[in-house]
JSON list of C-alpha atoms in Angstrom, two decimals:
[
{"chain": "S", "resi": 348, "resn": "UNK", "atom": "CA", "xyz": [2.19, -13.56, -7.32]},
{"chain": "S", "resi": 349, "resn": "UNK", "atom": "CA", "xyz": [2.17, -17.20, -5.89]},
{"chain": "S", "resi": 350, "resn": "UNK", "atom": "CA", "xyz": [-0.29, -19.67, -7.61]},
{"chain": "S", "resi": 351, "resn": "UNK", "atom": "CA", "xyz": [-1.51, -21.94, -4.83]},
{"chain": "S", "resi": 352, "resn": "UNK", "atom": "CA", "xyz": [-4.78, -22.57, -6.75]},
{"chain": "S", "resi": 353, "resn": "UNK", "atom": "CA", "xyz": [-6.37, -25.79, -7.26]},
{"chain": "S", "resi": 354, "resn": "UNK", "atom": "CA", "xyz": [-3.22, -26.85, -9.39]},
{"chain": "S", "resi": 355, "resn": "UNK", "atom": "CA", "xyz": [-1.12, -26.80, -5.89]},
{"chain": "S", "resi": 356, "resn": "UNK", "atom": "CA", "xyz": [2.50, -25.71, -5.62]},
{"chain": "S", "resi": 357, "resn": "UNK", "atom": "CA", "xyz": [4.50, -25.88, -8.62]},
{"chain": "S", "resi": 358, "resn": "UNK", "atom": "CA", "xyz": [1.96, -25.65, -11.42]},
{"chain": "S", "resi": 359, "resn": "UNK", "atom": "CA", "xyz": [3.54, -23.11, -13.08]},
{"chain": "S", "resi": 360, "resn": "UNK", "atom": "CA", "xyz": [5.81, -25.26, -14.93]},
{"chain": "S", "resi": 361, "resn": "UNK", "atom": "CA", "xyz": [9.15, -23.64, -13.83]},
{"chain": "S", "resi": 362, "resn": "UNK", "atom": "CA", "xyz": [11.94, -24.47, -11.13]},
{"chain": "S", "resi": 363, "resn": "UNK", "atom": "CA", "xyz": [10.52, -23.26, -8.06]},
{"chain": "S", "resi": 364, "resn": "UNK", "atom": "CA", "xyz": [12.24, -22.75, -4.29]},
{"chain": "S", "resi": 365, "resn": "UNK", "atom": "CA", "xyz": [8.67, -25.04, -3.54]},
{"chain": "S", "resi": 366, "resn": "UNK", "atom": "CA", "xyz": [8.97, -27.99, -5.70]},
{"chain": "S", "resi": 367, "resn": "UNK", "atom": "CA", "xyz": [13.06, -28.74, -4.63]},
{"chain": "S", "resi": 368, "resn": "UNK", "atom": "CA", "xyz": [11.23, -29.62, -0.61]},
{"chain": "S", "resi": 369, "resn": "UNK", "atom": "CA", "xyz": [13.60, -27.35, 0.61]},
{"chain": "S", "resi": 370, "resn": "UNK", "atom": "CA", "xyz": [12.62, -25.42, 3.72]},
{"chain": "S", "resi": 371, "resn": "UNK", "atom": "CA", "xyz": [12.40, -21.79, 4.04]},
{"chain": "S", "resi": 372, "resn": "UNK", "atom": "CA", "xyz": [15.71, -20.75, 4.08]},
{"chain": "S", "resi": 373, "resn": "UNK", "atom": "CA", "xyz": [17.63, -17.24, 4.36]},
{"chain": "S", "resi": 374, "resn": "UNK", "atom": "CA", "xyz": [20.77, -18.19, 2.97]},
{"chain": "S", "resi": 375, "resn": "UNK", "atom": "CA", "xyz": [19.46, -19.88, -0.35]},
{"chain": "S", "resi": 376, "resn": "UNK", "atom": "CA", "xyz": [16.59, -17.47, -0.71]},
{"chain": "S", "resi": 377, "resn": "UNK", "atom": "CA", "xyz": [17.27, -14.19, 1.06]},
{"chain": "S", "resi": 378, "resn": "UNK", "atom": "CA", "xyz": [14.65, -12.46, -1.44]},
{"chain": "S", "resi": 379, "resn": "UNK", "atom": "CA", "xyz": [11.87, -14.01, 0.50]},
{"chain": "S", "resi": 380, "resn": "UNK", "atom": "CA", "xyz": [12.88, -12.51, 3.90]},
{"chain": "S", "resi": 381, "resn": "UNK", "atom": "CA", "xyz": [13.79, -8.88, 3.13]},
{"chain": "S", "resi": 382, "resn": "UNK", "atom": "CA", "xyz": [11.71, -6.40, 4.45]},
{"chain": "S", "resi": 383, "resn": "UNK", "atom": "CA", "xyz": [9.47, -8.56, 5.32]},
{"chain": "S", "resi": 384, "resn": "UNK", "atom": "CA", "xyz": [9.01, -7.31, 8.84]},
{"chain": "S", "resi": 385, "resn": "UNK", "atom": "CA", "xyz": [8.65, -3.68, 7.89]},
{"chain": "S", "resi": 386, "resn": "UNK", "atom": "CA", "xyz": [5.62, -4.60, 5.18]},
{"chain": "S", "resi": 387, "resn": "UNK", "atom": "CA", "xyz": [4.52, -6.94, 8.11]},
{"chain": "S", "resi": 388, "resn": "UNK", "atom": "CA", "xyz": [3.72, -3.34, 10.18]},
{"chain": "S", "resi": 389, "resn": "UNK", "atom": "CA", "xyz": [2.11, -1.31, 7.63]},
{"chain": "S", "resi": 390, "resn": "UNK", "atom": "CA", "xyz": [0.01, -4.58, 6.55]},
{"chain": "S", "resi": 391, "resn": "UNK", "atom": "CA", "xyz": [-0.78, -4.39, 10.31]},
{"chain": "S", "resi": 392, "resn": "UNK", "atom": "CA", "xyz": [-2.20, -0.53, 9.80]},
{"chain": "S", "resi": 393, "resn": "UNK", "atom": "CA", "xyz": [-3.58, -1.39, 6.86]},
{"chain": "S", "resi": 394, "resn": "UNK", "atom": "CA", "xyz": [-5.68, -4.37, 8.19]},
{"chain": "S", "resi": 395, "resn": "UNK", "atom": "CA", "xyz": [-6.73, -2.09, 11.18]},
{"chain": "S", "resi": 396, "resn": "UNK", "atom": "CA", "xyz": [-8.52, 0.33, 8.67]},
{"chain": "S", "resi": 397, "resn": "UNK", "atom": "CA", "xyz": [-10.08, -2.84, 7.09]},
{"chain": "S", "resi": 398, "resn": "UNK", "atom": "CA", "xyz": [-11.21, -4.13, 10.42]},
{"chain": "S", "resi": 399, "resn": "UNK", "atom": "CA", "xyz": [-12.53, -0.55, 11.95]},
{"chain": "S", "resi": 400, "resn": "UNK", "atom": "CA", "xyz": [-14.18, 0.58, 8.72]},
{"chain": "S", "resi": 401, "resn": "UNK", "atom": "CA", "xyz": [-18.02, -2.53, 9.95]},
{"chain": "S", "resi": 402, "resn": "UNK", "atom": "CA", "xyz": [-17.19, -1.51, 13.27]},
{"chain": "S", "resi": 403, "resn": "UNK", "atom": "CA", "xyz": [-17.61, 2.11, 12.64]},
{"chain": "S", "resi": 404, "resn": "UNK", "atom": "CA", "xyz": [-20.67, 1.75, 10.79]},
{"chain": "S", "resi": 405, "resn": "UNK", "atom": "CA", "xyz": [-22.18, -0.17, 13.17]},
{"chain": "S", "resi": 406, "resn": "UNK", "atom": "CA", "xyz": [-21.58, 2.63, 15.60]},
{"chain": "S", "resi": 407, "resn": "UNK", "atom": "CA", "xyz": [-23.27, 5.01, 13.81]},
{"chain": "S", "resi": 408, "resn": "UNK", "atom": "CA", "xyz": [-26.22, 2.81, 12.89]},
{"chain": "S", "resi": 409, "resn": "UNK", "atom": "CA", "xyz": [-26.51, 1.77, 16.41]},
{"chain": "S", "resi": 410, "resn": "UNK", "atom": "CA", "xyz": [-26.28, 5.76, 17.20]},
{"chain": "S", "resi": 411, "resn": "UNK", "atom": "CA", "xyz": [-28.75, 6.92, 15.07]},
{"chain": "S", "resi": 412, "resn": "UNK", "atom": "CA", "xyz": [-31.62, 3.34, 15.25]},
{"chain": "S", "resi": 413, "resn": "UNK", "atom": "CA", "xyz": [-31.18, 4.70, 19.50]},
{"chain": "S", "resi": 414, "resn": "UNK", "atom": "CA", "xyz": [-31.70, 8.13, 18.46]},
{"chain": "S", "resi": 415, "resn": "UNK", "atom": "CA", "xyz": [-34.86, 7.52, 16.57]},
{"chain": "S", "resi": 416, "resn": "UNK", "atom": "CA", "xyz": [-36.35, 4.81, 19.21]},
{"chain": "S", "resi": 417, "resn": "UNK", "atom": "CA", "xyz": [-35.41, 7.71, 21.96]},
{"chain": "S", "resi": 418, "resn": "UNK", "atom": "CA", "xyz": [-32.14, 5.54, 24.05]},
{"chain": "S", "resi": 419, "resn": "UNK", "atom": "CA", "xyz": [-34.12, 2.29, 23.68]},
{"chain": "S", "resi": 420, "resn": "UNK", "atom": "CA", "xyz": [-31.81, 1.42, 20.39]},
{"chain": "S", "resi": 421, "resn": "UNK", "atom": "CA", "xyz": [-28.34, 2.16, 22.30]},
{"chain": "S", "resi": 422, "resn": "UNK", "atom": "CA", "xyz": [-29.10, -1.29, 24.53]},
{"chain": "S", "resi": 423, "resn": "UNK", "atom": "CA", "xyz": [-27.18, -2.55, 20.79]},
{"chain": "S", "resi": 424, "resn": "UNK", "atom": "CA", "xyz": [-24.05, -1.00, 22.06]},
{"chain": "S", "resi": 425, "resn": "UNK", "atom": "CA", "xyz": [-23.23, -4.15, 24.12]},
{"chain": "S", "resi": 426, "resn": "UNK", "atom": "CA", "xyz": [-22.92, -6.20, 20.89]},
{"chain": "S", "resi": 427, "resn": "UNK", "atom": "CA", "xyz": [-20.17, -4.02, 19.18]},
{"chain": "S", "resi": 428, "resn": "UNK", "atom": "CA", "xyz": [-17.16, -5.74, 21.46]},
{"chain": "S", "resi": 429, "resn": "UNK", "atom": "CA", "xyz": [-18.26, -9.33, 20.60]},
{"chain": "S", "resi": 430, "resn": "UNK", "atom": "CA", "xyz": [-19.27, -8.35, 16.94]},
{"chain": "S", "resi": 431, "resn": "UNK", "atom": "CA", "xyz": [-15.81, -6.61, 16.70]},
{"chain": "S", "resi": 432, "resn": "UNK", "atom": "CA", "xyz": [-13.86, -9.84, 17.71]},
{"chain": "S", "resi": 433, "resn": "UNK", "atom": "CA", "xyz": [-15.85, -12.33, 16.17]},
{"chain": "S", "resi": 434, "resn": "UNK", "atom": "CA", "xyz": [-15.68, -9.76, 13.31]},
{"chain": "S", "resi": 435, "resn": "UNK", "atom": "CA", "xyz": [-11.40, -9.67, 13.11]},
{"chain": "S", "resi": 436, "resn": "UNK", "atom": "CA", "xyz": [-11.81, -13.66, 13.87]},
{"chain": "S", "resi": 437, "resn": "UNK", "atom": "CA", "xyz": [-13.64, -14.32, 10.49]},
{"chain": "S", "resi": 438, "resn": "UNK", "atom": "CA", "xyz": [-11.85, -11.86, 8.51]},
{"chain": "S", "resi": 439, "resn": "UNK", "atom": "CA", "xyz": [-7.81, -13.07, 9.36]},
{"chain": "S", "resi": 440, "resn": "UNK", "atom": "CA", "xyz": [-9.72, -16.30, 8.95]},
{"chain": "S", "resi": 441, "resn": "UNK", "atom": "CA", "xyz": [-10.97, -16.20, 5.95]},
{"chain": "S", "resi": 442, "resn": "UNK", "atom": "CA", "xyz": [-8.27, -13.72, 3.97]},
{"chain": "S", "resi": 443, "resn": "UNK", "atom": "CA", "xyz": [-5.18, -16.42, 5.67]},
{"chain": "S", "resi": 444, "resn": "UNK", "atom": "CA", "xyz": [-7.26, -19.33, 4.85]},
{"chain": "S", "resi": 445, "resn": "UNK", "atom": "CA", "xyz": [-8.26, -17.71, 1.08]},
{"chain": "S", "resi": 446, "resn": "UNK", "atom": "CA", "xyz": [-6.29, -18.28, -2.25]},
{"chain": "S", "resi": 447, "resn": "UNK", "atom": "CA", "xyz": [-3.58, -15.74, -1.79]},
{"chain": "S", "resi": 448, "resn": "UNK", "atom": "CA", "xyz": [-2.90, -16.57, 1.84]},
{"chain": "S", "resi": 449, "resn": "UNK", "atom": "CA", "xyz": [-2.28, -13.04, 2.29]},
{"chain": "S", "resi": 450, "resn": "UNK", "atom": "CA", "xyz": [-4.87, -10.23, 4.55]},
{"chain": "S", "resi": 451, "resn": "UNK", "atom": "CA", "xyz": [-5.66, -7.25, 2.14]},
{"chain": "S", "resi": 452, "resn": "UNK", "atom": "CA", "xyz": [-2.86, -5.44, 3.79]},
{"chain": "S", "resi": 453, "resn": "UNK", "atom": "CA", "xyz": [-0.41, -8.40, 3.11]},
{"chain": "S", "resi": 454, "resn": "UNK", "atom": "CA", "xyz": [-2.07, -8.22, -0.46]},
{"chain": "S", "resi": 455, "resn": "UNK", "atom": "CA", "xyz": [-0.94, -4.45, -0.35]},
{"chain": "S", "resi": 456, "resn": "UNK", "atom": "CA", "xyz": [2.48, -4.90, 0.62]},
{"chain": "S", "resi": 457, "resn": "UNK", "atom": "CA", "xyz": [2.89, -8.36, -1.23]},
{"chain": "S", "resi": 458, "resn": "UNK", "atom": "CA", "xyz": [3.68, -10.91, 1.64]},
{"chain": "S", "resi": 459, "resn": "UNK", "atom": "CA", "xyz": [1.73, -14.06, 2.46]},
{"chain": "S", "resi": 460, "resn": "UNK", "atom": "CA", "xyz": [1.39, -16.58, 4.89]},
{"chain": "S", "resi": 461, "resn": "UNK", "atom": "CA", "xyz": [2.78, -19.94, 4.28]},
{"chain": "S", "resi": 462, "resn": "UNK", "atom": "CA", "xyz": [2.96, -23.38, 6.25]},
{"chain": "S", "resi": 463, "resn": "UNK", "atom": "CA", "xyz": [6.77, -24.54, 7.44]},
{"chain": "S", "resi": 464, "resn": "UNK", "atom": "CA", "xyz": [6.48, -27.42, 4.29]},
{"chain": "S", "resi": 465, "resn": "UNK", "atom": "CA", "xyz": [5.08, -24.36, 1.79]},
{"chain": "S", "resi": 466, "resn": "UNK", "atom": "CA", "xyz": [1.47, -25.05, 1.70]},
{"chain": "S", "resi": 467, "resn": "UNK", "atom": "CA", "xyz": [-0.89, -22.43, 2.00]},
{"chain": "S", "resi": 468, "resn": "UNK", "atom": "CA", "xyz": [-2.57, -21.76, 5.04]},
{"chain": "S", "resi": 469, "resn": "UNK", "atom": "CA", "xyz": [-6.28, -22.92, 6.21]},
{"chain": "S", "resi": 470, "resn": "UNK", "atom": "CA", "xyz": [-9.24, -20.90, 7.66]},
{"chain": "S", "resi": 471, "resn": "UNK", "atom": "CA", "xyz": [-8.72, -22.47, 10.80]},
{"chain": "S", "resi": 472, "resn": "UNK", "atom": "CA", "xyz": [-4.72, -21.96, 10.87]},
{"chain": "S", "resi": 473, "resn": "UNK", "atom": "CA", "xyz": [-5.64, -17.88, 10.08]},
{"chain": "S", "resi": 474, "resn": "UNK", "atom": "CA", "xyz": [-7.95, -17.82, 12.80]},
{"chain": "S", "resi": 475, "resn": "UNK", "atom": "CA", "xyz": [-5.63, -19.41, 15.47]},
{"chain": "S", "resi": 476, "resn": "UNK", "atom": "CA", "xyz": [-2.95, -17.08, 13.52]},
{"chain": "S", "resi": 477, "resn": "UNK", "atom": "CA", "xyz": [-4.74, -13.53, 14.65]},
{"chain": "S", "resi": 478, "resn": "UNK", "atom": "CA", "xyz": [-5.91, -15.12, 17.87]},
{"chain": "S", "resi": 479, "resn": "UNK", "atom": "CA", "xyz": [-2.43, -16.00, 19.05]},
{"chain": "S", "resi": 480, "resn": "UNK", "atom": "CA", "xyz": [-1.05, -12.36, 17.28]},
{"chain": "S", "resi": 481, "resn": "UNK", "atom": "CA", "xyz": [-3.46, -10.69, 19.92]},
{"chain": "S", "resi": 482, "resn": "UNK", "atom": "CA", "xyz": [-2.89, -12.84, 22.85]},
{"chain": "S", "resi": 483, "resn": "UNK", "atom": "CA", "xyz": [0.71, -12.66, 22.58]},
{"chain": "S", "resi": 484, "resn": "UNK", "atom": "CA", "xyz": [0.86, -8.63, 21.93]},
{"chain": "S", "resi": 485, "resn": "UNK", "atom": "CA", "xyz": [-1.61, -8.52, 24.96]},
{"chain": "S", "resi": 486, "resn": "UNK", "atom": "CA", "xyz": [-0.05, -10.59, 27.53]},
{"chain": "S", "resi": 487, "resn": "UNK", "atom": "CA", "xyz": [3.68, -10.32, 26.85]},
{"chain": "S", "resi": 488, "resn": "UNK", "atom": "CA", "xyz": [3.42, -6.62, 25.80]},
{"chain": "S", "resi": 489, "resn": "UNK", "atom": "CA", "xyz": [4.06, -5.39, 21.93]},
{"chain": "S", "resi": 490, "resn": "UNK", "atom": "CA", "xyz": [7.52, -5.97, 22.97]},
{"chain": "S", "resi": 491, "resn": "UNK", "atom": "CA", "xyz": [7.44, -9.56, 21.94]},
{"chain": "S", "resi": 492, "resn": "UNK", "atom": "CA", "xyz": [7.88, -8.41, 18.70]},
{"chain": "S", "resi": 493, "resn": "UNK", "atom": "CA", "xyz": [11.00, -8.04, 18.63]},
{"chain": "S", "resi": 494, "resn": "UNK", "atom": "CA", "xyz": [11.49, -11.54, 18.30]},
{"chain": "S", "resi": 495, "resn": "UNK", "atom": "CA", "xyz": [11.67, -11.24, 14.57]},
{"chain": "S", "resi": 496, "resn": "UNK", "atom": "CA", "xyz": [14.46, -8.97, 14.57]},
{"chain": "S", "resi": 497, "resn": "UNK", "atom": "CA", "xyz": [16.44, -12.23, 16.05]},
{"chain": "S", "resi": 498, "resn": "UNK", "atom": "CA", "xyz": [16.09, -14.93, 13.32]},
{"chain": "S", "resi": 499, "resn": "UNK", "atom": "CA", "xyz": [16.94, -14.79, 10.13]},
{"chain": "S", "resi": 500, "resn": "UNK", "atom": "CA", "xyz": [13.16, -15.58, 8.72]},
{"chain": "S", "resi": 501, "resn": "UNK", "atom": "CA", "xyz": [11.68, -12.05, 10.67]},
{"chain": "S", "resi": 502, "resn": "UNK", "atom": "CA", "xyz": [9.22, -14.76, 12.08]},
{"chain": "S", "resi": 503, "resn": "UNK", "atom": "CA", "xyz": [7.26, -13.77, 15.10]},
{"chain": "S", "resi": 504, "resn": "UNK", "atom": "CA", "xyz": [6.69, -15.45, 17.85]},
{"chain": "S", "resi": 505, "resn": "UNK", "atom": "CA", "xyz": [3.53, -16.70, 17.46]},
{"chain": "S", "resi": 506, "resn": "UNK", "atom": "CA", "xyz": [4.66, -17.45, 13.68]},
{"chain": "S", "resi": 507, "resn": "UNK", "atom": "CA", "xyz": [7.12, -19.89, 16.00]},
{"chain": "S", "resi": 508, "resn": "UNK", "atom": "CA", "xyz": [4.05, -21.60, 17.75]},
{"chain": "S", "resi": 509, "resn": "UNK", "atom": "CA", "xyz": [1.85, -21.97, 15.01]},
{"chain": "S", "resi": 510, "resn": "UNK", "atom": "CA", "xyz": [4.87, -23.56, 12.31]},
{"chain": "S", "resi": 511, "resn": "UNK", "atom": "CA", "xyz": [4.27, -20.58, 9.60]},
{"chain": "S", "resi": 512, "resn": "UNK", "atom": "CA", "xyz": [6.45, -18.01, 8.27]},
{"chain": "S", "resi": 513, "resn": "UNK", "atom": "CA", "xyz": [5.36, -15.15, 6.29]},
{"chain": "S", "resi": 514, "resn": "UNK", "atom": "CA", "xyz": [7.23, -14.12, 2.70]},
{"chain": "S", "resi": 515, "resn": "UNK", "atom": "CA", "xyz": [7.34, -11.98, 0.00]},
{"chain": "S", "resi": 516, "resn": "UNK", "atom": "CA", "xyz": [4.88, -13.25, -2.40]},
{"chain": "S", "resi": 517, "resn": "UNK", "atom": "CA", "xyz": [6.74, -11.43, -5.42]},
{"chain": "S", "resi": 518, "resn": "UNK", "atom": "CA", "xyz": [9.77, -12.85, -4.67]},
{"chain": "S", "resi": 519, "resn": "UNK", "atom": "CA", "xyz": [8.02, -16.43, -3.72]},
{"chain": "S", "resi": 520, "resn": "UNK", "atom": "CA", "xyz": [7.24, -16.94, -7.42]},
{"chain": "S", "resi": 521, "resn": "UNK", "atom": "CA", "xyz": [10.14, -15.77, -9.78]},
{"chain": "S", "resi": 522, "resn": "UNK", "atom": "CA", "xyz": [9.36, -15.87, -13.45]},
{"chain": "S", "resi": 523, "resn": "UNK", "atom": "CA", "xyz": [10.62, -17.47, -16.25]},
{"chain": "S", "resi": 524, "resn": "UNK", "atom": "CA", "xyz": [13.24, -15.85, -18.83]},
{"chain": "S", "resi": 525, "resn": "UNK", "atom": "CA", "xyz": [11.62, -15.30, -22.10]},
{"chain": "S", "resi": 526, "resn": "UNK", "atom": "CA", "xyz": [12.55, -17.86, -24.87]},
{"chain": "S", "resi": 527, "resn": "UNK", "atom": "CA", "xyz": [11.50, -15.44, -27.82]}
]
């Protein structure tokens, strides 16, 4: 796995793709990019399990507290939507912004979320990640996805926008040969 920690990029002590400045490039470092777009898609799934599992129990609470108070509870309802999105906001947020850099489903499929330069990405930069993810899917149709079957870095298009590119976290931080 990367180490972004408080140390910063290269603080492992080896030759890493990070500390030569070079960009993120397909040609030098094709074991970044591959796959990337099919674990991109089940992360997706994965993160939508994540995300529905409050949401669900809020349901039911909400269900039962207007069950017990005879309707008067359901008047909740109306806060699921905002909840729900505020909800997704703080979680891409937090997990893109956190020390991996990576959503639990990125986690799962070992990818993370990096800045053009190779910095780690920022609460704010996750939240303007998912917010652009689910304007663009919503206004140009999910076919705007198949933008990263057209560049060599599977980046999306609001990957593009936002100057981040997401890679294989295994492959991100290769490890030393044994001296011993």
């Amino acid at each position: 796995m990367s180490d972004y920690g408080s140390n910063g990029p290269g603080a492992r002590g080896n030759t890493d793709w990070r500390d030569e400045g070079e960009t993120f490039d397909p040609w030098r470092n094709p074991e970044l990019f591959q796959g990337v777009l099919t674990k991109r898609v089940f992360a997706f799934l994965i993160d939508l399990v994540v995300l529905s599992i409050p949401v669900i129990l809020a349901i039911i609470f909400i269900t039962v507290f207007g069950v017990i108070t005879l309707g008067l509870g359901w008047t909740l309802f109306w806060i699921v939507s905002p909840a729900s999105a505020i909800w997704a906001l703080i979680y891409y947020g937090a997990s893109l912004g956190g020390p991996h850099s990576a959503t639990l489903g990125m986690r799962a499929m070992g990818i993370e979320m990096a800045t053009w330069t190779g910095e780690p990405g920022y609460f704010v930069l996750g939240v303007v990640h998912a917010f652009l993810f689910w304007l663009s899917v919503s206004m140009l149709t999910p076919l705007v996805l198949l933008v990263g079957l057209f560049n060599g870095r599977s980046r999306l298009l609001h990957d593009i926008m936002l100057g981040t590119v997401v890679i294989n976290s295994m492959a991100a931080a290769p490890q030393p040969a044994r001296s011993y």
